[in-house]
Each structure stands twice: as structure tokens, then as C-alpha cells.
Amino acid sequence: MKKKIIKILKISIPLFLGIFLVWYSLGSSTPQERENLWQSILDANKFWILVSFLLGTISHFSRAYRWKFMLEPMGYKSSQANRFMAVMAAYLANFGIPRSGEVLRAVTMSTYEDVPFEKGFGTIISERVADLLILMLVVGVALAFQTDHLLAYLQEQNIKPLNTFLIFLGLVGIIILGLNIIRRSNWLPFKKLKDLAKGLLEGMKSILKMEQKWAFLFHTVFIWSLYLLMFFVIQFSLPETTNTPLGIIMAAFVVGSFAVSATNGGIGVYPLAVGGVLIFFGVQENAAEAFGWISWATQTAVVLLFGGLSFIFLPLLNNRK
């Protein structure tokens, strides 16, 4: 019973934190400020919001396409439709239970494409490592543009990207150490884990066996370029942010990328973090907050639409085979 309560708390706390931040942000503003924010969102240029929506959709499609380069070296052919729906269903699942999407992705491919769960999950881990390296590159470029200001803001908000990266490396090290202990042990429970570990390692090593490494690299860069671009074009939806320098946009993008992991789908945290960065760099407060909310709402709309459709069509389309 105690374990169930702890599990429920782990799932619900990020969601409630996000809701609380939304309530606190809106509740601490005056009625006039809330009205101005809402009016800015309503008056935003819908064309650029649509462009951002389309760029986000293409990025997810590219992510699904990139996945095949990791599955094929292990001998698994899969349809683009199933890979895309697995990716979108996973993103939607993360809104309910943080990090559950990665598991759901592997389960989906195991169910509909006969890719063993442990191997599919291993490819997802390797994929995340590649994405993290690109994010670190984006952080480096953003620092080059706005080094002093961005570091000051991150310090003010107690956001430490380097610590996040070191924690991730530490977790990878612990996993590798644990796998080595399991591999050398003859204890029966560990023997059962060996099969799972072998599958995970094979999935993770698939990135080294790829024949189309350059295609994988291209799509990795392409995906993150689209992420940045879908964020960048939002500035043209608001008159006050149209001429915002690229360095400031990149700084807001970096902070938003780290903030999105704090709650389910970035609810509450992402709009506030992005708006806070823009305000910090001198963007008018009302426009900065509207930028954050529009950006988050656009990204969320992509996930809600295609993630919801994926949950519906995955069983329907595959039952016809």
C-alpha cells in the first residue's frame, strides 16, 4: 500500500506542480494584466502559429523515420506509420506519467512490429543520448551568443545544465556497472536479467552498427533544427517580439528545453521559463509571457492531435493486416 502511494505521488506531483505554477502565475497578476495577456494571444498572427505547428509535425515524422536506421541493423523492418504513431502516442503518454512514453514506445513496437521490448527500448536510450549531445551543442551556441546574460539568468533560476549532463552521465555509468555485475553473476534472478540486459545492449549498440550513419546524423540535426525553427517563428506572431535577436531566442529555447522536463509536458513551467528569459533580456512583459504560452500551446497541440489519433488508429490499422 505504501509503495502504491509513493508511486502515485511520483506521478502526480509534477502534474500538480505545473497546475500550481499556472494558477500562481495567473493569480499573482492583476485582472488587467490577465486580460492583456489573453488579448495578446488572441491577436497573435495565426499564420506563424500554423507554420510552427507544421514544423513540429515534420520534426516528429523525421524522428520516426530516423528510428528505422537503428532497428534495421538488428533485422527488424517496420512501417513508417507505426513508428510515427508509436512516437506520438509516447509523447502523449508523457503528459500523464513522466517518462512513461519511452516504455510505451517500445511496447507498441513489440506489439505491432514484433520488435522485442528490450531491443526497442535499447534503441530509444541510444537515441536519447544522441539528442542530448545535440542539445548540449545548442547550449554551447546559445552561450556563445549570450554568454554573460544566459549564465546570469540560469544562475538566478538555479538551473544548471552542466549538472544535468553530469547526472545523466552518472546514471549511464551506474547502469553499465550494474550490467557488468549481472553479466558475471550466476545467481538465478540475475540470469533472467541477463537476457533483458543483452537485448538492451543490442538495441543500444545498434547505433554503432548502422550502415546509414550519415542519414541518422542528418535527421538528428534536422529534428533539432526544426525544434529551434518552430520556436523561432513564434516571434513573428507577435508585433512586440518580431525583431527579437536570434541570440535571445536561442537562450529562451535552451531554458525551455530544460524546463519542459520539470513537469508533465512542461505544463506551467515551460511558458513561465520562456517568458522569464525574454523579460530578462528586455522584451515587454505581456508579449514575453504570450510568446511562452503560444509556443507551449502549439507544441502541445501537435502532441494532443497526433498522439490522440495514434491511440485510436494503431489498433485499427494493424488489425486489418
Rosetta silent file (secondary structure, phi, psi, omega in degrees, C-alpha in Angstrom):
SEQUENCE: MKKKIIKILKISIPLFLGIFLVWYSLGSSTPQERENLWQSILDANKFWILVSFLLGTISHFSRAYRWKFMLEPMGYKSSQANRFMAVMAAYLANFGIPRSGEVLRAVTMSTYEDVPFEKGFGTIISERVADLLILMLVVGVALAFQTDHLLAYLQEQNIKPLNTFLIFLGLVGIIILGLNIIRRSNWLPFKKLKDLAKGLLEGMKSILKMEQKWAFLFHTVFIWSLYLLMFFVIQFSLPETTNTPLGIIMAAFVVGSFAVSATNGGIGVYPLAVGGVLIFFGVQENAAEAFGWISWATQTAVVLLFGGLSFIFLPLLNNRK
SCORE:     score description
SCORE:     0.000 S_00000001
   1 L     0.000  -43.351 -179.507    0.000    0.000    0.000 S_00000001
   2 H   -62.451  -41.191 -179.459    2.824    2.341    0.942 S_00000001
   3 H   -65.151  -37.414  179.207    4.625    1.648   -2.351 S_00000001
   4 H   -64.974  -40.247  179.320    1.449    2.387   -4.301 S_00000001
   5 H   -64.234  -43.453  179.656    1.041    5.723   -2.525 S_00000001
   6 H   -62.676  -41.539 -179.995    4.673    6.654   -3.256 S_00000001
   7 H   -63.425  -43.184  179.280    4.213    5.688   -6.917 S_00000001
   8 H   -63.345  -39.681  179.805    1.045    7.788   -7.212 S_00000001
   9 H   -64.970  -41.029  179.719    2.834   10.750   -5.623 S_00000001
  10 H   -62.313  -34.984 -179.164    5.744   10.473   -8.059 S_00000001
  11 H   -76.454  -42.112 -170.971    3.309   10.542  -10.951 S_00000001
  12 H   -85.105  -29.288 -175.831    1.011   13.285   -9.666 S_00000001
  13 H   -57.717  -47.894  178.596    3.481   15.742   -8.084 S_00000001
  14 H   -59.983  -38.619 -179.591    4.939   17.035  -11.404 S_00000001
  15 H   -66.064  -46.519  179.652    1.431   17.494  -12.817 S_00000001
  16 H   -66.398  -32.526  176.511    0.159   19.312   -9.723 S_00000001
  17 H   -62.536  -45.174  178.463    3.332   21.411   -9.684 S_00000001
  18 H   -61.727  -45.204  179.335    2.616   22.538  -13.221 S_00000001
  19 H   -62.512  -41.164  179.056   -1.025   23.325  -12.417 S_00000001
  20 H   -61.895  -42.052 -179.262    0.061   25.228   -9.310 S_00000001
  21 H   -65.224  -37.829  175.825    2.529   27.311  -11.327 S_00000001
  22 H   -62.766  -47.658 -179.462   -0.176   28.180  -13.847 S_00000001
  23 H   -62.329  -43.969 -177.714   -2.532   29.167  -11.014 S_00000001
  24 H   -65.885  -43.188 -178.789    0.167   31.130   -9.191 S_00000001
  25 H   -61.586  -48.715 -178.359    1.314   32.943  -12.323 S_00000001
  26 H   -73.913  -34.990 -178.503   -2.176   33.991  -13.339 S_00000001
  27 H   -70.966  -28.139 -177.975   -3.350   34.570   -9.777 S_00000001
  28 L   -83.889   -7.850  178.239   -0.459   36.885   -8.917 S_00000001
  29 L   -93.980  160.416  179.344   -1.219   39.150  -11.881 S_00000001
  30 L   -78.865  159.371  176.682   -3.876   41.844  -11.938 S_00000001
  31 H   -54.079  -37.620  179.887   -7.147   41.381  -13.878 S_00000001
  32 H   -66.471  -40.156  178.990   -5.893   43.950  -16.389 S_00000001
  33 H   -65.449  -40.950  178.190   -2.622   42.046  -16.880 S_00000001
  34 H   -65.082  -40.055  179.029   -4.503   38.772  -17.410 S_00000001
  35 H   -64.761  -41.501  179.340   -6.806   40.461  -19.890 S_00000001
  36 H   -64.407  -40.724  178.552   -3.834   41.946  -21.773 S_00000001
  37 H   -62.406  -48.079 -179.479   -2.115   38.542  -21.896 S_00000001
  38 H   -62.955  -39.052  179.910   -5.223   36.823  -23.203 S_00000001
  39 H   -67.298  -37.712  177.832   -5.779   39.570  -25.770 S_00000001
  40 H   -62.725  -40.373  179.165   -2.177   39.269  -26.993 S_00000001
  41 H   -66.204  -43.007 -179.623   -2.659   35.542  -27.515 S_00000001
  42 H   -66.227  -34.733 -176.922   -5.954   36.081  -29.361 S_00000001
  43 H   -84.667   -3.581 -177.843   -4.441   38.804  -31.570 S_00000001
  44 L   -61.093  147.319  179.540   -1.375   36.705  -32.467 S_00000001
  45 L   -68.398  110.881 -174.339   -0.773   36.074  -36.166 S_00000001
  46 H   -67.858  -23.702 -179.583   -2.289   32.624  -36.721 S_00000001
  47 H   -60.883  -47.173 -177.846   -0.248   32.027  -39.882 S_00000001
  48 H   -70.675  -29.291  175.003    3.024   31.785  -37.966 S_00000001
  49 H   -66.409  -40.530  177.578    1.414   29.615  -35.313 S_00000001
  50 H   -64.725  -40.950  177.416    0.311   27.246  -38.094 S_00000001
  51 H   -59.595  -44.480  178.365    3.839   27.275  -39.542 S_00000001
  52 H   -61.358  -41.376  178.683    5.202   26.351  -36.110 S_00000001
  53 H   -60.367  -45.471 -178.555    2.609   23.568  -35.842 S_00000001
  54 H   -66.676  -40.008  177.959    3.636   22.137  -39.228 S_00000001
  55 H   -63.069  -39.938  177.231    7.348   22.319  -38.380 S_00000001
  56 H   -63.567  -41.008  179.230    6.693   20.435  -35.150 S_00000001
  57 H   -63.108  -44.330  179.385    4.764   17.758  -37.023 S_00000001
  58 H   -62.895  -37.796  179.734    7.573   17.315  -39.559 S_00000001
  59 H   -62.747  -40.529  178.831   10.130   17.006  -36.746 S_00000001
  60 H   -69.344  -36.548  176.904    8.186   14.135  -35.183 S_00000001
  61 H   -63.295  -41.251  178.417    7.812   12.476  -38.585 S_00000001
  62 H   -65.475  -38.488  177.801   11.588   12.755  -39.048 S_00000001
  63 H   -60.930  -42.471  178.854   12.158   11.243  -35.589 S_00000001
  64 H   -65.729  -39.469  179.695   10.024    8.252  -36.539 S_00000001
  65 H   -67.211  -40.458  179.949   11.885    7.891  -39.843 S_00000001
  66 H   -61.136  -31.073 -175.771   15.267    8.112  -38.084 S_00000001
  67 H   -60.519  -31.730 -176.693   14.279    5.235  -35.801 S_00000001
  68 H   -64.421  -28.348  179.627   14.404    2.740  -38.666 S_00000001
  69 H   -65.673  -20.110  179.056   18.163    3.274  -39.022 S_00000001
  70 H   -96.326  -27.348 -179.162   18.557    1.738  -35.552 S_00000001
  71 H   -81.628  -36.998 -175.686   16.040   -1.082  -35.939 S_00000001
  72 H   -63.437  -37.291  178.208   17.192   -2.363  -39.328 S_00000001
  73 H   -60.662  -22.040  178.365   20.741   -3.388  -38.248 S_00000001
  74 H   -91.642    0.698  176.308   19.069   -5.845  -35.839 S_00000001
  75 L    91.716   18.140 -176.819   16.980   -7.281  -38.665 S_00000001
  76 L  -111.657  116.688  174.423   13.650   -5.610  -37.889 S_00000001
  77 L   -92.366  140.968 -178.940   11.629   -3.994  -40.659 S_00000001
  78 L  -147.120  155.817 -179.043    8.828   -1.684  -39.569 S_00000001
  79 L   -83.542  147.537  177.131    6.352    0.676  -41.192 S_00000001
  80 H   -62.061  -36.551 -179.060    6.765    4.442  -41.003 S_00000001
  81 H   -61.432  -46.693 -179.219    3.120    4.742  -39.945 S_00000001
  82 H   -67.570  -38.654  178.895    3.588    2.506  -36.901 S_00000001
  83 H   -64.650  -43.136 -179.769    6.845    4.190  -35.904 S_00000001
  84 H   -63.647  -45.997 -179.468    5.237    7.645  -36.183 S_00000001
  85 H   -66.072  -34.194  177.219    2.170    6.617  -34.177 S_00000001
  86 H   -65.267  -41.269  178.999    4.383    4.971  -31.538 S_00000001
  87 H   -64.153  -46.839 -176.454    6.382    8.206  -31.186 S_00000001
  88 H   -69.855  -38.682  176.545    3.284   10.406  -30.921 S_00000001
  89 H   -62.907  -35.859  178.915    1.480    8.074  -28.501 S_00000001
  90 H   -65.620  -43.473  178.085    4.626    8.122  -26.364 S_00000001
  91 H   -61.684  -40.571  179.816    4.705   11.917  -26.245 S_00000001
  92 H   -66.673  -39.039  179.321    1.058   11.990  -25.227 S_00000001
  93 H   -62.005  -33.187  179.935    1.649    9.384  -22.504 S_00000001
  94 H   -65.307  -20.673  175.851    4.353   11.616  -21.019 S_00000001
  95 H   -68.989  -29.680 -179.434    1.665   14.223  -20.293 S_00000001
  96 H   -90.111  -50.044 -179.244    0.073   11.761  -17.884 S_00000001
  97 L  -129.296  111.578 -178.045    3.084    9.896  -16.463 S_00000001
  98 L   -54.352  135.010  176.521    6.551   11.438  -16.944 S_00000001
  99 L    67.597    5.264  176.120    8.978    9.223  -18.900 S_00000001
 100 H   -74.429  -21.298 -176.890    6.324    6.531  -19.421 S_00000001
 101 H   -61.410  -38.558 -179.672    6.328    7.336  -23.126 S_00000001
 102 H   -61.647  -41.047  177.749    9.688    5.656  -23.762 S_00000001
 103 H   -66.188  -44.701 -179.566    8.354    2.413  -22.298 S_00000001
 104 H   -61.374  -38.700  178.428    5.107    2.713  -24.254 S_00000001
 105 H   -57.935  -47.312 -179.447    7.074    3.293  -27.467 S_00000001
 106 H   -66.730  -39.208  178.919    8.981    0.053  -27.021 S_00000001
 107 H   -64.302  -41.115 -179.590    5.805   -1.829  -26.048 S_00000001
 108 H   -60.830  -45.716  179.676    3.998   -0.500  -29.130 S_00000001
 109 H   -68.958  -31.243  176.179    6.722   -1.715  -31.488 S_00000001
 110 H   -67.845  -37.362 -177.430    6.822   -5.038  -29.700 S_00000001
 111 H   -74.689  -43.907 -171.407    3.054   -5.407  -30.111 S_00000001
 112 H  -104.903  -15.294 -179.184    2.648   -4.289  -33.721 S_00000001
 113 H  -126.503    5.497  177.662    6.059   -4.853  -35.337 S_00000001
 114 L    59.357   30.779  173.331    7.422   -7.826  -33.323 S_00000001
 115 L   -89.528  117.069 -179.709   10.452   -5.857  -32.136 S_00000001
 116 L   -49.736  136.683 -175.284   11.482   -7.339  -28.742 S_00000001
 117 H   -52.408  -48.539 -173.791   10.782   -4.829  -25.993 S_00000001
 118 H   -64.845  -34.152  179.254   14.312   -4.804  -24.594 S_00000001
 119 H   -74.025  -41.715  177.216   15.886   -4.210  -28.018 S_00000001
 120 H   -62.252  -41.383 -179.802   13.428   -1.486  -28.941 S_00000001
 121 H   -67.231  -34.080  177.706   13.957    0.199  -25.581 S_00000001
 122 H   -63.334  -39.327  178.190   17.719   -0.008  -26.075 S_00000001
 123 H   -65.619  -35.044 -179.954   17.452    1.907  -29.363 S_00000001
 124 H   -67.109  -38.143  177.215   15.400    4.580  -27.610 S_00000001
 125 H   -62.317  -46.484  179.484   18.115    5.006  -24.957 S_00000001
 126 H   -62.654  -38.645  178.597   20.768    5.440  -27.656 S_00000001
 127 H   -61.406  -41.562  179.337   18.511    7.881  -29.480 S_00000001
 128 H   -65.649  -35.396  177.313   18.156    9.967  -26.330 S_00000001
 129 H   -62.837  -44.353  178.508   21.944   10.075  -25.927 S_00000001
 130 H   -61.281  -41.857  179.063   22.270   11.430  -29.472 S_00000001
 131 H   -65.048  -38.645 -179.647   19.586   14.034  -28.755 S_00000001
 132 H   -64.094  -39.413  178.703   21.302   15.066  -25.532 S_00000001
 133 H   -63.170  -40.671  178.111   24.575   15.662  -27.389 S_00000001
 134 H   -66.104  -40.292  178.299   22.789   17.893  -29.897 S_00000001
 135 H   -61.573  -41.296  177.606   21.089   19.792  -27.058 S_00000001
 136 H   -62.268  -35.772  176.765   24.480   20.353  -25.452 S_00000001
 137 H   -65.034  -41.903  178.211   25.694   21.711  -28.801 S_00000001
 138 H   -63.025  -41.194  177.548   22.710   24.092  -28.917 S_00000001
 139 H   -59.217  -43.439  179.716   23.516   25.188  -25.356 S_00000001
 140 H   -61.508  -42.916  179.364   27.094   25.893  -26.452 S_00000001
 141 H   -65.403  -42.778  179.642   25.951   28.001  -29.411 S_00000001
 142 H   -62.424  -39.623  177.945   23.462   29.888  -27.221 S_00000001
 143 H   -64.568  -36.085  179.014   26.204   30.595  -24.690 S_00000001
 144 H   -64.043  -34.194  179.728   28.404   31.918  -27.489 S_00000001
 145 H   -76.527  -44.597 -171.189   25.634   34.365  -28.428 S_00000001
 146 H  -135.500   52.217 -172.189   24.603   35.460  -24.945 S_00000001
 147 H   -54.776  -59.016 -173.626   27.201   34.067  -22.531 S_00000001
 148 H   -63.039  -47.420 -175.890   27.031   36.611  -19.700 S_00000001
 149 H   -68.235  -41.825 -177.539   23.272   37.150  -19.768 S_00000001
 150 H   -68.742  -43.003  177.887   22.313   33.494  -20.114 S_00000001
 151 H   -62.200  -38.597  178.597   24.638   32.326  -17.345 S_00000001
 152 H   -63.943  -41.660 -179.999   23.288   35.084  -15.103 S_00000001
 153 H   -67.426  -46.018  179.929   19.717   34.005  -15.802 S_00000001
 154 H   -60.450  -38.694  178.624   20.431   30.293  -15.274 S_00000001
 155 H   -67.482  -39.812  179.804   22.179   31.109  -12.005 S_00000001
 156 H   -63.280  -38.411 -178.929   19.294   33.312  -10.907 S_00000001
 157 L   -89.932    1.125 -178.606   16.806   30.496  -11.638 S_00000001
 158 L    59.154   35.147  175.999   19.124   27.840  -10.152 S_00000001
 159 L  -100.314  122.501 -175.675   19.126   25.945  -13.479 S_00000001
 160 L  -125.178   92.648 -179.038   22.426   24.140  -14.039 S_00000001
 161 H   -56.967  -38.697 -179.174   22.700   22.422  -17.437 S_00000001
 162 H   -62.213  -41.192  177.985   26.162   21.068  -16.635 S_00000001
 163 H   -62.741  -39.867  178.263   24.819   19.360  -13.517 S_00000001
 164 H   -60.830  -44.211  179.881   22.008   17.831  -15.565 S_00000001
 165 H   -64.750  -42.637 -179.556   24.541   16.479  -18.062 S_00000001
 166 H   -66.746  -37.900  177.086   26.810   15.117  -15.292 S_00000001
 167 H   -62.634  -42.057  178.665   23.858   13.448  -13.554 S_00000001
 168 H   -61.435  -45.985  178.432   22.913   11.802  -16.841 S_00000001
 169 H   -61.842  -37.930  177.460   26.472   10.540  -17.339 S_00000001
 170 H   -62.486  -42.030  178.011   26.467    9.261  -13.762 S_00000001
 171 H   -64.393  -40.522  176.847   23.269    7.320  -14.364 S_00000001
 172 H   -61.488  -42.549  178.197   24.719    5.817  -17.534 S_00000001
 173 H   -61.573  -42.179  178.830   27.814    4.783  -15.556 S_00000001
 174 H   -63.570  -41.428  179.351   25.677    3.151  -12.853 S_00000001
 175 H   -62.527  -44.242  179.896   23.698    1.257  -15.485 S_00000001
 176 H   -63.406  -42.432  177.907   26.883    0.000  -17.146 S_00000001
 177 H   -62.161  -45.082  179.388   28.313   -1.076  -13.776 S_00000001
 178 H   -61.869  -40.143  179.305   25.075   -2.857  -12.883 S_00000001
 179 H   -64.881  -37.285  178.107   25.011   -4.675  -16.229 S_00000001
 180 H   -65.835  -39.384  178.122   28.592   -5.868  -15.685 S_00000001
 181 H   -64.250  -44.068  178.786   27.711   -7.227  -12.232 S_00000001
 182 H   -63.055  -40.369 -176.961   24.686   -9.044  -13.651 S_00000001
 183 H   -63.480  -34.337 -176.019   26.751  -10.451  -16.546 S_00000001
 184 H   -89.845   -9.231 -176.157   29.310  -12.024  -14.219 S_00000001
 185 L   -88.825  149.051  175.658   26.830  -13.414  -11.688 S_00000001
 186 L  -106.242    6.723  179.841   25.391  -16.945  -11.699 S_00000001
 187 L   -66.802  134.863 -172.992   22.504  -16.085   -9.376 S_00000001
 188 H   -54.407  -47.601  178.643   19.224  -17.276  -10.964 S_00000001
 189 H   -59.479  -36.034  178.968   17.373  -13.905  -10.830 S_00000001
 190 H   -70.409  -32.170  177.165   20.411  -12.262  -12.427 S_00000001
 191 H   -62.187  -38.378  178.663   20.471  -14.929  -15.129 S_00000001
 192 H   -68.122  -33.698  178.551   16.949  -13.915  -16.082 S_00000001
 193 H   -72.338  -22.510 -179.303   18.032  -10.301  -16.161 S_00000001
 194 H   -60.685  -41.000  179.652   20.899  -11.220  -18.483 S_00000001
 195 H   -62.034  -42.475  177.573   18.502  -11.851  -21.351 S_00000001
 196 H   -64.347  -44.148 -178.915   16.905   -8.468  -20.785 S_00000001
 197 H   -63.613  -39.999  179.413   20.317   -6.795  -20.485 S_00000001
 198 H   -62.208  -41.248  178.531   21.562   -8.456  -23.687 S_00000001
 199 H   -64.245  -43.163  178.566   18.554   -7.143  -25.561 S_00000001
 200 H   -61.069  -44.682 -179.298   19.053   -3.639  -24.176 S_00000001
 201 H   -65.127  -38.761  178.583   22.735   -3.661  -25.094 S_00000001
 202 H   -63.830  -40.561  177.538   21.992   -4.926  -28.587 S_00000001
 203 H   -64.372  -41.308 -179.557   19.484   -2.128  -29.032 S_00000001
 204 H   -69.492  -34.818 -179.693   21.948    0.459  -27.721 S_00000001
 205 H   -75.764  -12.123 -177.688   24.768   -0.876  -29.897 S_00000001
 206 H   -59.515  -26.607  179.615   22.574   -0.625  -32.983 S_00000001
 207 H   -67.306  -24.059  178.864   23.716    2.987  -33.315 S_00000001
 208 H   -87.031  -19.869 -176.377   27.252    1.677  -33.904 S_00000001
 209 H   -95.847   -2.965 -175.440   26.135   -0.920  -36.463 S_00000001
 210 L   -61.523  133.180  174.405   24.153    1.431  -38.663 S_00000001
 211 L   -79.052  -26.898 -177.049   25.047    1.354  -42.330 S_00000001
 212 L  -108.847   57.858 -178.581   23.425    4.754  -42.821 S_00000001
 213 H   -60.995  -38.976 -178.429   25.195    6.692  -40.079 S_00000001
 214 H   -68.607  -34.890  177.118   25.208    9.899  -42.099 S_00000001
 215 H   -66.269  -40.076  177.617   21.464    9.657  -42.693 S_00000001
 216 H   -62.643  -44.844  179.728   20.958    9.178  -38.935 S_00000001
 217 H   -63.681  -42.058  179.168   23.156   12.200  -38.205 S_00000001
 218 H   -58.434  -47.894 -177.978   21.324   14.270  -40.819 S_00000001
 219 H   -67.287  -33.222  177.469   17.928   13.502  -39.290 S_00000001
 220 H   -62.706  -47.632  177.759   19.239   14.192  -35.774 S_00000001
 221 H   -66.295  -40.138 -179.626   20.427   17.658  -36.813 S_00000001
 222 H   -61.117  -44.126 -179.636   17.275   18.129  -38.924 S_00000001
 223 H   -59.420  -48.471 -176.658   14.997   17.300  -35.962 S_00000001
 224 H   -73.403  -28.463  174.162   16.676   19.806  -33.659 S_00000001
 225 H   -65.024  -39.573  177.934   16.821   22.437  -36.381 S_00000001
 226 H   -69.097  -37.716  175.823   13.055   22.094  -36.735 S_00000001
 227 H   -56.665  -48.923 -178.695   12.618   22.288  -32.945 S_00000001
 228 H   -66.312  -39.914 -177.439   14.524   25.569  -32.937 S_00000001
 229 H   -68.079  -39.889  179.897   12.768   26.829  -36.063 S_00000001
 230 H   -66.688  -28.167  175.561    9.259   26.077  -34.755 S_00000001
 231 H   -76.667  -41.598 -176.467   10.203   28.044  -31.651 S_00000001
 232 H   -62.860  -42.869 -173.879   11.847   30.843  -33.670 S_00000001
 233 H   -70.174  -17.393  178.261    8.866   31.559  -35.966 S_00000001
 234 H   -60.188  -28.944 -178.661    6.571   32.188  -32.986 S_00000001
 235 H   -60.430  -28.730 -178.450    8.257   35.584  -32.598 S_00000001
 236 H   -79.039   -6.548  178.677    6.602   36.721  -35.843 S_00000001
 237 H   -82.347  -13.861 -178.918    3.151   36.045  -34.417 S_00000001
 238 L  -125.061  128.420 -178.925    3.518   38.997  -32.008 S_00000001
 239 H   -56.904  -36.525 -174.791    4.421   42.551  -33.093 S_00000001
 240 H   -72.013  -20.099 -176.037    6.451   43.155  -29.920 S_00000001
 241 H  -110.844    1.634 -174.377    8.747   40.142  -30.491 S_00000001
 242 L   -56.035  -39.299 -175.538    9.165   40.285  -34.293 S_00000001
 243 L  -102.202   22.834  178.796   12.646   41.812  -34.165 S_00000001
 244 L   -65.962  129.016 -179.114   13.976   39.826  -31.207 S_00000001
 245 L   -59.543  149.212 -178.742   17.655   38.894  -31.867 S_00000001
 246 H   -58.250  -37.974 -179.407   18.441   35.241  -32.627 S_00000001
 247 H   -59.353  -39.833  179.383   20.727   35.009  -29.591 S_00000001
 248 H   -69.829  -40.109  177.778   17.865   35.863  -27.237 S_00000001
 249 H   -61.531  -42.930  179.735   15.546   33.382  -28.972 S_00000001
 250 H   -65.831  -37.303  177.893   18.163   30.653  -28.617 S_00000001
 251 H   -62.261  -43.944  178.654   18.640   31.488  -24.945 S_00000001
 252 H   -65.730  -37.372  178.793   14.890   31.149  -24.357 S_00000001
 253 H   -62.783  -44.155 -179.558   14.862   27.893  -26.353 S_00000001
 254 H   -62.099  -49.203 -179.326   17.641   26.396  -24.207 S_00000001
 255 H   -63.096  -39.906  177.545   15.962   27.306  -20.925 S_00000001
 256 H   -63.680  -36.649 -179.951   12.630   25.998  -22.236 S_00000001
 257 H   -63.283  -37.902  177.845   14.257   22.708  -23.254 S_00000001
 258 H   -78.284  -34.278 -177.385   15.434   22.129  -19.689 S_00000001
 259 H   -71.031  -27.904 -174.786   12.243   23.427  -18.106 S_00000001
 260 L   -64.469  -23.872 -178.612    9.990   21.123  -20.132 S_00000001
 261 L   -83.703   -6.824 -176.168   11.251   18.090  -18.206 S_00000001
 262 L   -74.124  -32.395  179.391   10.265   19.553  -14.817 S_00000001
 263 L  -134.785  175.313  179.732    6.549   18.775  -15.172 S_00000001
 264 H   -61.610  109.453  178.046    4.282   16.693  -17.393 S_00000001
 265 H    65.783   16.505  178.683    4.791   18.104  -20.888 S_00000001
 266 H    77.384   10.845 -177.162    6.173   21.348  -19.458 S_00000001
 267 L   -58.388  128.054  179.692    2.762   22.478  -18.200 S_00000001
 268 L    84.597  -54.452 -174.367    3.152   25.639  -16.161 S_00000001
 269 H   -73.109  -47.767 -174.512    6.951   25.649  -16.107 S_00000001
 270 H   -57.955  -52.818 -179.847    7.701   25.982  -19.834 S_00000001
 271 H   -60.057  -39.230 -178.653    5.643   29.154  -20.532 S_00000001
 272 H   -68.699  -40.822 -178.652    6.929   30.822  -17.381 S_00000001
 273 H   -66.100  -47.066  179.785   10.563   29.902  -18.054 S_00000001
 274 H   -63.582  -46.907  177.882   10.489   31.064  -21.677 S_00000001
 275 H   -60.831  -39.105 -179.979    8.622   34.254  -20.786 S_00000001
 276 H   -62.699  -40.253  178.638   11.026   34.882  -17.923 S_00000001
 277 H   -63.991  -45.996 -178.557   14.063   34.689  -20.216 S_00000001
 278 H   -63.612  -40.436  176.642   12.559   37.105  -22.716 S_00000001
 279 H   -62.681  -41.655  179.668   11.627   39.544  -19.948 S_00000001
 280 H   -58.282  -35.176 -179.194   15.157   39.209  -18.565 S_00000001
 281 L   -90.573    9.092  172.049   16.512   40.286  -21.960 S_00000001
 282 L    98.868    6.284  177.126   14.234   43.315  -22.114 S_00000001
 283 L   -74.605  141.410 -179.171   11.193   42.052  -24.046 S_00000001
 284 L   -55.155  133.810 -169.216    7.935   43.682  -22.948 S_00000001
 285 H   -55.382  -48.346 -176.966    6.411   41.545  -20.190 S_00000001
 286 H   -60.686  -43.216  179.743    2.988   40.971  -21.693 S_00000001
 287 H   -69.171  -38.424 -180.000    4.461   39.935  -25.071 S_00000001
 288 H   -62.951  -44.360  179.528    7.111   37.745  -23.463 S_00000001
 289 H   -67.061  -39.497  177.992    4.528   35.800  -21.470 S_00000001
 290 H   -62.748  -40.331  177.327    2.276   35.485  -24.519 S_00000001
 291 H   -57.360  -47.273 -179.588    5.246   34.119  -26.512 S_00000001
 292 H   -60.792  -44.532 -178.862    5.813   31.435  -23.877 S_00000001
 293 H   -69.402  -39.715  179.766    2.174   30.368  -23.793 S_00000001
 294 H   -66.146  -43.413  179.595    1.765   30.350  -27.578 S_00000001
 295 H   -61.254  -47.265 -179.436    4.931   28.307  -28.053 S_00000001
 296 H   -65.239  -43.336 -178.698    3.903   25.772  -25.418 S_00000001
 297 H   -63.432  -37.684 -179.826    0.310   25.569  -26.685 S_00000001
 298 H   -66.335  -47.159  178.262    1.464   24.977  -30.269 S_00000001
 299 H   -62.134  -40.202 -179.736    3.824   22.153  -29.291 S_00000001
 300 H   -67.388  -37.243  179.942    1.160   20.655  -27.053 S_00000001
 301 H   -62.148  -38.881  177.810   -1.467   20.832  -29.807 S_00000001
 302 H   -59.968  -46.498 -178.070    0.753   18.727  -32.093 S_00000001
 303 H   -67.584  -44.461 -179.080    1.079   16.055  -29.416 S_00000001
 304 H   -62.729  -43.129 -178.103   -2.599   16.094  -28.419 S_00000001
 305 H   -67.526  -59.141 -173.997   -3.819   15.834  -32.016 S_00000001
 306 H   -77.420  -28.691  175.611   -1.469   13.201  -33.399 S_00000001
 307 H   -67.907  -44.115  177.885   -0.973   11.398  -30.088 S_00000001
 308 H   -62.702  -44.480  178.415   -4.732   11.040  -29.624 S_00000001
 309 H   -63.657  -35.206 -179.404   -5.208    9.862  -33.219 S_00000001
 310 H   -64.770  -41.885  177.667   -2.338    7.388  -32.788 S_00000001
 311 H   -61.126  -32.563 -179.456   -4.004    5.724  -29.805 S_00000001
 312 H   -78.103  -47.000 -170.635   -7.130    5.299  -31.941 S_00000001
 313 H   -86.995  -20.219  178.369   -5.588    4.194  -35.227 S_00000001
 314 H   -54.705  -55.013  179.172   -2.753    1.960  -34.007 S_00000001
 315 H   -69.866  -34.391 -177.966   -5.064   -0.982  -33.178 S_00000001
 316 H   -65.971  -49.542 -177.287   -7.467   -0.232  -36.021 S_00000001
 317 H   -68.544  -36.876 -177.006   -4.882   -0.145  -38.813 S_00000001
 318 H   -78.903  -22.195  176.255   -2.888   -3.090  -37.511 S_00000001
 319 H   -72.394  -17.133 -179.855   -5.946   -5.300  -37.053 S_00000001
 320 L   -83.391  -11.544 -177.511   -6.522   -5.085  -40.793 S_00000001
 321 L   -74.542    0.000    0.000   -3.187   -6.708  -41.584 S_00000001
